[in-house]
Amino acid sequence: MVEIRNVRAGYGKSEILHGINLKAAPGEITTLIGANGSGKSTLLRAVLGFLPLWGGDVVLDGISAKKMRRDELSRRIAYLPQGKNVPDITAGRMVLHGRFPYLHYPRRYGAEDMRIAGEAMDRMGIRELAERQMAQLSGGMRQKVYIAMALAQQADIIVMDEPTSYLDIGQQLKFAQMMRELSEDGKTVLLVLHDILLALKISHRIAALEEGRILQWGTPEEILEADTVSRLYGVTVKTHRTEAGTQYFYEI
């Protein structure tokens, strides 16, 4: 469980988040949406402890994040940031970085770390890329490596900022299924997505941010009933119920 309690934060003298209250529950996918500059990524940084809080608190499974060491936070939260540098290492070594919070001096990977990293790569379908240099991979392939790294961390809380960047439609659908599986495993999944239709499709709860405040919070159905998408983006989303579930599409 991630509880964001009246969080205020910003950069320099500029306050970006103005008293955010939000809960992301175990077994659910909670997605942040909003226009550029609405505070989505800033909120993730505040949750992760990368950005000092000006007020309020972030509570993880009943414990204030302020009382946790960095290694404790890393074991609790797996984070996939937006806009990552491309390191000069192989894909396999990159995935193994997800095991770093569990290593002790002299920080050598063991058989269990290798097994877990291998399973994460299998889940993403990238085992054959293990010996390839990251710089040699396409943007989509690198993104799958980063997701595998987050999975290898085996944290109870998964936080991802624009994880579907560079993924084609087929891979986006596979990603959606994987997020559902993680939530069914009891993980707390917190995402930032710009793809509104995907957010509506996979999320249990959606928080719409506007200028550093929560504009609307609720299920996808409640978000649509409140006409939140139209207010944020100037577009209308319609629904169509099928045997495969509710389908979402933009009205043209």
PDB file of C-alpha atoms in Angstrom, residues 3-228:
ATOM      1  CA  GLU A   3      -0.465   6.297   0.954  1.00  0.00           C
ATOM      2  CA  ILE A   4       0.270   9.843  -0.163  1.00  0.00           C
ATOM      3  CA  ARG A   5      -0.873  12.169   2.598  1.00  0.00           C
ATOM      4  CA  ASN A   6      -1.258  15.878   1.865  1.00  0.00           C
ATOM      5  CA  VAL A   7       2.060  15.928  -0.013  1.00  0.00           C
ATOM      6  CA  ARG A   8       3.559  19.244  -1.033  1.00  0.00           C
ATOM      7  CA  ALA A   9       6.796  19.431  -3.015  1.00  0.00           C
ATOM      8  CA  GLY A  10       8.543  21.390  -5.733  1.00  0.00           C
ATOM      9  CA  TYR A  11      11.781  22.698  -7.161  1.00  0.00           C
ATOM     10  CA  GLY A  12      13.669  25.766  -6.030  1.00  0.00           C
ATOM     11  CA  LYS A  13      11.035  28.203  -4.801  1.00  0.00           C
ATOM     12  CA  SER A  14       8.285  26.823  -7.035  1.00  0.00           C
ATOM     13  CA  GLU A  15       5.735  24.519  -5.427  1.00  0.00           C
ATOM     14  CA  ILE A  16       4.537  21.904  -7.948  1.00  0.00           C
ATOM     15  CA  LEU A  17       2.432  19.600  -5.766  1.00  0.00           C
ATOM     16  CA  HIS A  18      -0.236  21.314  -3.669  1.00  0.00           C
ATOM     17  CA  GLY A  19      -1.479  18.909  -1.013  1.00  0.00           C
ATOM     18  CA  ILE A  20      -1.837  15.612  -2.864  1.00  0.00           C
ATOM     19  CA  ASN A  21      -3.835  12.836  -1.173  1.00  0.00           C
ATOM     20  CA  LEU A  22      -3.880   9.457  -2.873  1.00  0.00           C
ATOM     21  CA  LYS A  23      -3.825   5.725  -2.133  1.00  0.00           C
ATOM     22  CA  ALA A  24      -2.451   2.954  -4.329  1.00  0.00           C
ATOM     23  CA  ALA A  25      -3.626  -0.396  -2.992  1.00  0.00           C
ATOM     24  CA  PRO A  26      -2.085  -3.879  -3.222  1.00  0.00           C
ATOM     25  CA  GLY A  27      -3.594  -5.944  -5.991  1.00  0.00           C
ATOM     26  CA  GLU A  28      -4.497  -2.869  -8.014  1.00  0.00           C
ATOM     27  CA  ILE A  29      -3.105  -0.791 -10.870  1.00  0.00           C
ATOM     28  CA  THR A  30      -3.280   2.909 -10.079  1.00  0.00           C
ATOM     29  CA  THR A  31      -2.504   5.231 -12.985  1.00  0.00           C
ATOM     30  CA  LEU A  32      -1.685   8.936 -12.996  1.00  0.00           C
ATOM     31  CA  ILE A  33      -2.870  10.907 -16.015  1.00  0.00           C
ATOM     32  CA  GLY A  34      -2.706  14.578 -16.842  1.00  0.00           C
ATOM     33  CA  ALA A  35      -1.302  17.092 -19.293  1.00  0.00           C
ATOM     34  CA  ASN A  36       2.422  17.821 -19.482  1.00  0.00           C
ATOM     35  CA  GLY A  37       3.507  19.795 -16.428  1.00  0.00           C
ATOM     36  CA  SER A  38       0.612  18.622 -14.257  1.00  0.00           C
ATOM     37  CA  GLY A  39       2.958  17.088 -11.669  1.00  0.00           C
ATOM     38  CA  LYS A  40       2.791  13.362 -12.468  1.00  0.00           C
ATOM     39  CA  SER A  41       6.534  12.644 -12.597  1.00  0.00           C
ATOM     40  CA  THR A  42       7.154  15.036  -9.720  1.00  0.00           C
ATOM     41  CA  LEU A  43       4.713  13.040  -7.617  1.00  0.00           C
ATOM     42  CA  LEU A  44       6.559   9.813  -8.430  1.00  0.00           C
ATOM     43  CA  ARG A  45       9.852  11.414  -7.405  1.00  0.00           C
ATOM     44  CA  ALA A  46       8.282  12.480  -4.112  1.00  0.00           C
ATOM     45  CA  VAL A  47       7.006   8.944  -3.478  1.00  0.00           C
ATOM     46  CA  LEU A  48      10.446   7.499  -4.199  1.00  0.00           C
ATOM     47  CA  GLY A  49      12.210   9.912  -1.863  1.00  0.00           C
ATOM     48  CA  PHE A  50      14.156  11.576  -4.692  1.00  0.00           C
ATOM     49  CA  LEU A  51      12.464  14.891  -3.972  1.00  0.00           C
ATOM     50  CA  PRO A  52      12.259  16.343  -0.438  1.00  0.00           C
ATOM     51  CA  LEU A  53       8.736  16.895   0.811  1.00  0.00           C
ATOM     52  CA  TRP A  54       7.710  20.416   1.716  1.00  0.00           C
ATOM     53  CA  GLY A  55       4.792  19.010   3.665  1.00  0.00           C
ATOM     54  CA  GLY A  56       2.834  15.827   4.238  1.00  0.00           C
ATOM     55  CA  ASP A  57       4.094  12.259   4.181  1.00  0.00           C
ATOM     56  CA  VAL A  58       4.422   9.131   2.057  1.00  0.00           C
ATOM     57  CA  VAL A  59       3.546   5.929   3.912  1.00  0.00           C
ATOM     58  CA  LEU A  60       4.510   2.500   2.570  1.00  0.00           C
ATOM     59  CA  ASP A  61       2.659  -0.435   4.112  1.00  0.00           C
ATOM     60  CA  GLY A  62       2.018   1.580   7.252  1.00  0.00           C
ATOM     61  CA  ILE A  63       5.583   2.913   7.647  1.00  0.00           C
ATOM     62  CA  SER A  64       6.611   6.480   6.866  1.00  0.00           C
ATOM     63  CA  ALA A  65       9.152   6.593   4.036  1.00  0.00           C
ATOM     64  CA  LYS A  66      10.962   9.274   6.049  1.00  0.00           C
ATOM     65  CA  LYS A  67      12.001   6.558   8.523  1.00  0.00           C
ATOM     66  CA  MET A  68      13.434   4.230   5.858  1.00  0.00           C
ATOM     67  CA  ARG A  69      17.000   3.988   4.622  1.00  0.00           C
ATOM     68  CA  ARG A  70      17.616   4.172   0.887  1.00  0.00           C
ATOM     69  CA  ASP A  71      18.299   0.408   0.651  1.00  0.00           C
ATOM     70  CA  GLU A  72      15.031  -0.317   2.475  1.00  0.00           C
ATOM     71  CA  LEU A  73      13.127   1.856   0.001  1.00  0.00           C
ATOM     72  CA  SER A  74      14.849   0.111  -2.897  1.00  0.00           C
ATOM     73  CA  ARG A  75      13.723  -3.286  -1.644  1.00  0.00           C
ATOM     74  CA  ARG A  76      10.149  -2.062  -1.279  1.00  0.00           C
ATOM     75  CA  ILE A  77       9.848  -0.102  -4.537  1.00  0.00           C
ATOM     76  CA  ALA A  78      10.970  -1.060  -8.047  1.00  0.00           C
ATOM     77  CA  TYR A  79      11.203   2.045 -10.222  1.00  0.00           C
ATOM     78  CA  LEU A  80      11.326   2.433 -13.989  1.00  0.00           C
ATOM     79  CA  PRO A  81      12.045   6.111 -14.770  1.00  0.00           C
ATOM     80  CA  GLN A  82      11.297   8.020 -17.932  1.00  0.00           C
ATOM     81  CA  GLY A  83      14.206   9.012 -20.166  1.00  0.00           C
ATOM     82  CA  LYS A  84      17.050   6.712 -19.142  1.00  0.00           C
ATOM     83  CA  ASN A  85      20.702   6.896 -20.180  1.00  0.00           C
ATOM     84  CA  VAL A  86      22.060   3.958 -22.175  1.00  0.00           C
ATOM     85  CA  PRO A  87      24.845   2.321 -20.119  1.00  0.00           C
ATOM     86  CA  ASP A  88      27.837   0.573 -21.684  1.00  0.00           C
ATOM     87  CA  ILE A  89      26.902  -2.913 -20.446  1.00  0.00           C
ATOM     88  CA  THR A  90      25.060  -5.985 -21.685  1.00  0.00           C
ATOM     89  CA  ALA A  91      21.311  -6.427 -21.348  1.00  0.00           C
ATOM     90  CA  GLY A  92      21.854  -9.318 -18.942  1.00  0.00           C
ATOM     91  CA  ARG A  93      23.988  -7.199 -16.604  1.00  0.00           C
ATOM     92  CA  MET A  94      21.402  -4.425 -16.806  1.00  0.00           C
ATOM     93  CA  VAL A  95      18.667  -6.763 -15.607  1.00  0.00           C
ATOM     94  CA  LEU A  96      20.926  -7.975 -12.786  1.00  0.00           C
ATOM     95  CA  HIS A  97      21.056  -4.389 -11.500  1.00  0.00           C
ATOM     96  CA  GLY A  98      17.554  -5.067 -10.200  1.00  0.00           C
ATOM     97  CA  ARG A  99      19.139  -7.350  -7.605  1.00  0.00           C
ATOM     98  CA  PHE A 100      21.476  -4.656  -6.278  1.00  0.00           C
ATOM     99  CA  PRO A 101      19.342  -3.733  -3.222  1.00  0.00           C
ATOM    100  CA  TYR A 102      19.764  -7.295  -1.930  1.00  0.00           C
ATOM    101  CA  LEU A 103      23.536  -7.533  -2.280  1.00  0.00           C
ATOM    102  CA  HIS A 104      25.969  -7.216   0.584  1.00  0.00           C
ATOM    103  CA  TYR A 105      29.664  -6.461   0.519  1.00  0.00           C
ATOM    104  CA  PRO A 106      31.561  -7.449  -1.648  1.00  0.00           C
ATOM    105  CA  ARG A 107      28.399  -7.156  -3.783  1.00  0.00           C
ATOM    106  CA  ARG A 108      28.694 -10.252  -5.936  1.00  0.00           C
ATOM    107  CA  TYR A 109      25.734 -11.775  -7.718  1.00  0.00           C
ATOM    108  CA  GLY A 110      24.849 -15.283  -6.556  1.00  0.00           C
ATOM    109  CA  ALA A 111      23.028 -18.177  -8.190  1.00  0.00           C
ATOM    110  CA  GLU A 112      19.692 -16.958  -6.833  1.00  0.00           C
ATOM    111  CA  ASP A 113      20.228 -13.508  -8.349  1.00  0.00           C
ATOM    112  CA  MET A 114      21.065 -15.100 -11.705  1.00  0.00           C
ATOM    113  CA  ARG A 115      17.938 -17.265 -11.562  1.00  0.00           C
ATOM    114  CA  ILE A 116      15.635 -14.365 -10.724  1.00  0.00           C
ATOM    115  CA  ALA A 117      17.134 -12.122 -13.424  1.00  0.00           C
ATOM    116  CA  GLY A 118      16.807 -14.942 -15.964  1.00  0.00           C
ATOM    117  CA  GLU A 119      13.155 -15.457 -15.096  1.00  0.00           C
ATOM    118  CA  ALA A 120      12.509 -11.718 -15.493  1.00  0.00           C
ATOM    119  CA  MET A 121      14.117 -11.793 -18.944  1.00  0.00           C
ATOM    120  CA  ASP A 122      12.050 -14.837 -19.889  1.00  0.00           C
ATOM    121  CA  ARG A 123       8.906 -13.030 -18.818  1.00  0.00           C
ATOM    122  CA  MET A 124       9.789 -10.163 -21.154  1.00  0.00           C
ATOM    123  CA  GLY A 125      10.880 -12.536 -23.929  1.00  0.00           C
ATOM    124  CA  ILE A 126      14.423 -11.150 -24.094  1.00  0.00           C
ATOM    125  CA  ARG A 127      16.614 -13.999 -22.832  1.00  0.00           C
ATOM    126  CA  GLU A 128      18.408 -14.120 -26.199  1.00  0.00           C
ATOM    127  CA  LEU A 129      19.523 -10.494 -25.699  1.00  0.00           C
ATOM    128  CA  ALA A 130      21.488 -11.243 -22.524  1.00  0.00           C
ATOM    129  CA  GLU A 131      24.917 -10.828 -24.164  1.00  0.00           C
ATOM    130  CA  ARG A 132      23.970  -7.907 -26.406  1.00  0.00           C
ATOM    131  CA  GLN A 133      25.219  -4.444 -25.549  1.00  0.00           C
ATOM    132  CA  MET A 134      22.467  -2.030 -24.538  1.00  0.00           C
ATOM    133  CA  ALA A 135      23.671   0.482 -27.127  1.00  0.00           C
ATOM    134  CA  GLN A 136      23.036  -2.097 -29.859  1.00  0.00           C
ATOM    135  CA  LEU A 137      19.365  -2.508 -28.981  1.00  0.00           C
ATOM    136  CA  SER A 138      16.403  -0.607 -30.359  1.00  0.00           C
ATOM    137  CA  GLY A 139      14.464   1.722 -28.103  1.00  0.00           C
ATOM    138  CA  GLY A 140      11.704  -0.871 -27.705  1.00  0.00           C
ATOM    139  CA  MET A 141      14.134  -3.651 -26.813  1.00  0.00           C
ATOM    140  CA  ARG A 142      15.916  -1.442 -24.273  1.00  0.00           C
ATOM    141  CA  GLN A 143      12.588  -0.602 -22.676  1.00  0.00           C
ATOM    142  CA  LYS A 144      11.854  -4.305 -22.258  1.00  0.00           C
ATOM    143  CA  VAL A 145      15.255  -4.749 -20.600  1.00  0.00           C
ATOM    144  CA  TYR A 146      14.480  -1.946 -18.150  1.00  0.00           C
ATOM    145  CA  ILE A 147      11.105  -3.492 -17.337  1.00  0.00           C
ATOM    146  CA  ALA A 148      12.818  -6.854 -16.749  1.00  0.00           C
ATOM    147  CA  MET A 149      15.252  -5.093 -14.390  1.00  0.00           C
ATOM    148  CA  ALA A 150      12.293  -3.719 -12.402  1.00  0.00           C
ATOM    149  CA  LEU A 151      10.738  -7.195 -12.249  1.00  0.00           C
ATOM    150  CA  ALA A 152      14.033  -8.704 -11.045  1.00  0.00           C
ATOM    151  CA  GLN A 153      13.926  -6.359  -8.071  1.00  0.00           C
ATOM    152  CA  GLN A 154      10.954  -8.365  -6.731  1.00  0.00           C
ATOM    153  CA  ALA A 155       9.573  -5.398  -4.828  1.00  0.00           C
ATOM    154  CA  ASP A 156       5.986  -5.339  -3.589  1.00  0.00           C
ATOM    155  CA  ILE A 157       5.493  -1.869  -5.099  1.00  0.00           C
ATOM    156  CA  ILE A 158       6.090  -1.297  -8.829  1.00  0.00           C
ATOM    157  CA  VAL A 159       6.406   2.337  -9.975  1.00  0.00           C
ATOM    158  CA  MET A 160       6.810   3.099 -13.684  1.00  0.00           C
ATOM    159  CA  ASP A 161       6.929   6.431 -15.521  1.00  0.00           C
ATOM    160  CA  GLU A 162       5.767   6.081 -19.142  1.00  0.00           C
ATOM    161  CA  PRO A 163       6.733   2.376 -19.380  1.00  0.00           C
ATOM    162  CA  THR A 164       5.162   1.856 -22.810  1.00  0.00           C
ATOM    163  CA  SER A 165       7.472   4.371 -24.515  1.00  0.00           C
ATOM    164  CA  TYR A 166       9.035   2.805 -27.630  1.00  0.00           C
ATOM    165  CA  LEU A 167       6.860  -0.322 -27.381  1.00  0.00           C
ATOM    166  CA  ASP A 168       4.828  -1.229 -30.464  1.00  0.00           C
ATOM    167  CA  ILE A 169       1.112  -2.037 -30.235  1.00  0.00           C
ATOM    168  CA  GLY A 170       1.668  -5.757 -29.762  1.00  0.00           C
ATOM    169  CA  GLN A 171       4.210  -5.185 -26.989  1.00  0.00           C
ATOM    170  CA  GLN A 172       1.917  -2.650 -25.324  1.00  0.00           C
ATOM    171  CA  LEU A 173      -0.819  -5.287 -25.121  1.00  0.00           C
ATOM    172  CA  LYS A 174       1.653  -7.784 -23.644  1.00  0.00           C
ATOM    173  CA  PHE A 175       2.759  -5.134 -21.158  1.00  0.00           C
ATOM    174  CA  ALA A 176      -0.868  -4.525 -20.157  1.00  0.00           C
ATOM    175  CA  GLN A 177      -1.357  -8.232 -19.516  1.00  0.00           C
ATOM    176  CA  MET A 178       1.840  -8.382 -17.464  1.00  0.00           C
ATOM    177  CA  MET A 179       0.724  -5.457 -15.290  1.00  0.00           C
ATOM    178  CA  ARG A 180      -2.573  -7.210 -14.690  1.00  0.00           C
ATOM    179  CA  GLU A 181      -0.719 -10.375 -13.679  1.00  0.00           C
ATOM    180  CA  LEU A 182       1.485  -8.414 -11.268  1.00  0.00           C
ATOM    181  CA  SER A 183      -1.557  -6.838  -9.636  1.00  0.00           C
ATOM    182  CA  GLU A 184      -3.209 -10.260  -9.382  1.00  0.00           C
ATOM    183  CA  ASP A 185      -0.049 -11.426  -7.595  1.00  0.00           C
ATOM    184  CA  GLY A 186      -0.784  -8.770  -4.963  1.00  0.00           C
ATOM    185  CA  LYS A 187       1.675  -6.131  -6.158  1.00  0.00           C
ATOM    186  CA  THR A 188       0.912  -2.439  -5.782  1.00  0.00           C
ATOM    187  CA  VAL A 189       1.335  -0.990  -9.291  1.00  0.00           C
ATOM    188  CA  LEU A 190       1.628   2.791  -9.756  1.00  0.00           C
ATOM    189  CA  LEU A 191       2.000   4.047 -13.325  1.00  0.00           C
ATOM    190  CA  VAL A 192       2.213   7.295 -15.254  1.00  0.00           C
ATOM    191  CA  LEU A 193       0.664   6.911 -18.718  1.00  0.00           C
ATOM    192  CA  HIS A 194      -0.019   9.349 -21.533  1.00  0.00           C
ATOM    193  CA  ASP A 195      -1.962   6.705 -23.453  1.00  0.00           C
ATOM    194  CA  ILE A 196      -5.419   7.417 -22.029  1.00  0.00           C
ATOM    195  CA  LEU A 197      -7.133   4.476 -23.723  1.00  0.00           C
ATOM    196  CA  LEU A 198      -4.552   2.085 -22.282  1.00  0.00           C
ATOM    197  CA  ALA A 199      -4.920   3.676 -18.843  1.00  0.00           C
ATOM    198  CA  LEU A 200      -8.689   3.199 -18.971  1.00  0.00           C
ATOM    199  CA  LYS A 201      -8.282  -0.386 -20.121  1.00  0.00           C
ATOM    200  CA  ILE A 202      -5.829  -1.681 -17.519  1.00  0.00           C
ATOM    201  CA  SER A 203      -6.325   0.502 -14.432  1.00  0.00           C
ATOM    202  CA  HIS A 204      -8.369  -0.254 -11.341  1.00  0.00           C
ATOM    203  CA  ARG A 205      -8.079   3.377 -10.226  1.00  0.00           C
ATOM    204  CA  ILE A 206      -7.072   6.540 -12.076  1.00  0.00           C
ATOM    205  CA  ALA A 207      -5.892   9.829 -10.590  1.00  0.00           C
ATOM    206  CA  ALA A 208      -6.192  12.798 -12.916  1.00  0.00           C
ATOM    207  CA  LEU A 209      -3.759  15.598 -12.065  1.00  0.00           C
ATOM    208  CA  GLU A 210      -4.128  19.235 -13.061  1.00  0.00           C
ATOM    209  CA  GLU A 211      -1.643  21.921 -11.996  1.00  0.00           C
ATOM    210  CA  GLY A 212      -0.331  19.881  -9.084  1.00  0.00           C
ATOM    211  CA  ARG A 213      -3.704  18.909  -7.650  1.00  0.00           C
ATOM    212  CA  ILE A 214      -5.981  15.878  -7.934  1.00  0.00           C
ATOM    213  CA  LEU A 215      -8.751  16.869 -10.317  1.00  0.00           C
ATOM    214  CA  GLN A 216     -10.528  13.517 -10.169  1.00  0.00           C
ATOM    215  CA  TRP A 217      -9.885  10.145  -8.551  1.00  0.00           C
ATOM    216  CA  GLY A 218     -11.806   6.932  -9.136  1.00  0.00           C
ATOM    217  CA  THR A 219     -12.457   3.957 -11.353  1.00  0.00           C
ATOM    218  CA  PRO A 220     -12.186   4.307 -15.142  1.00  0.00           C
ATOM    219  CA  GLU A 221     -15.991   4.474 -15.278  1.00  0.00           C
ATOM    220  CA  GLU A 222     -16.072   7.295 -12.721  1.00  0.00           C
ATOM    221  CA  ILE A 223     -13.359   9.179 -14.613  1.00  0.00           C
ATOM    222  CA  LEU A 224     -15.415   9.000 -17.807  1.00  0.00           C
ATOM    223  CA  GLU A 225     -18.681   9.914 -16.078  1.00  0.00           C
ATOM    224  CA  ALA A 226     -17.026  13.063 -14.707  1.00  0.00           C
ATOM    225  CA  ASP A 227     -15.910  14.020 -18.239  1.00  0.00           C
ATOM    226  CA  THR A 228     -12.365  14.337 -16.888  1.00  0.00           C
TER     227      THR A 228
END
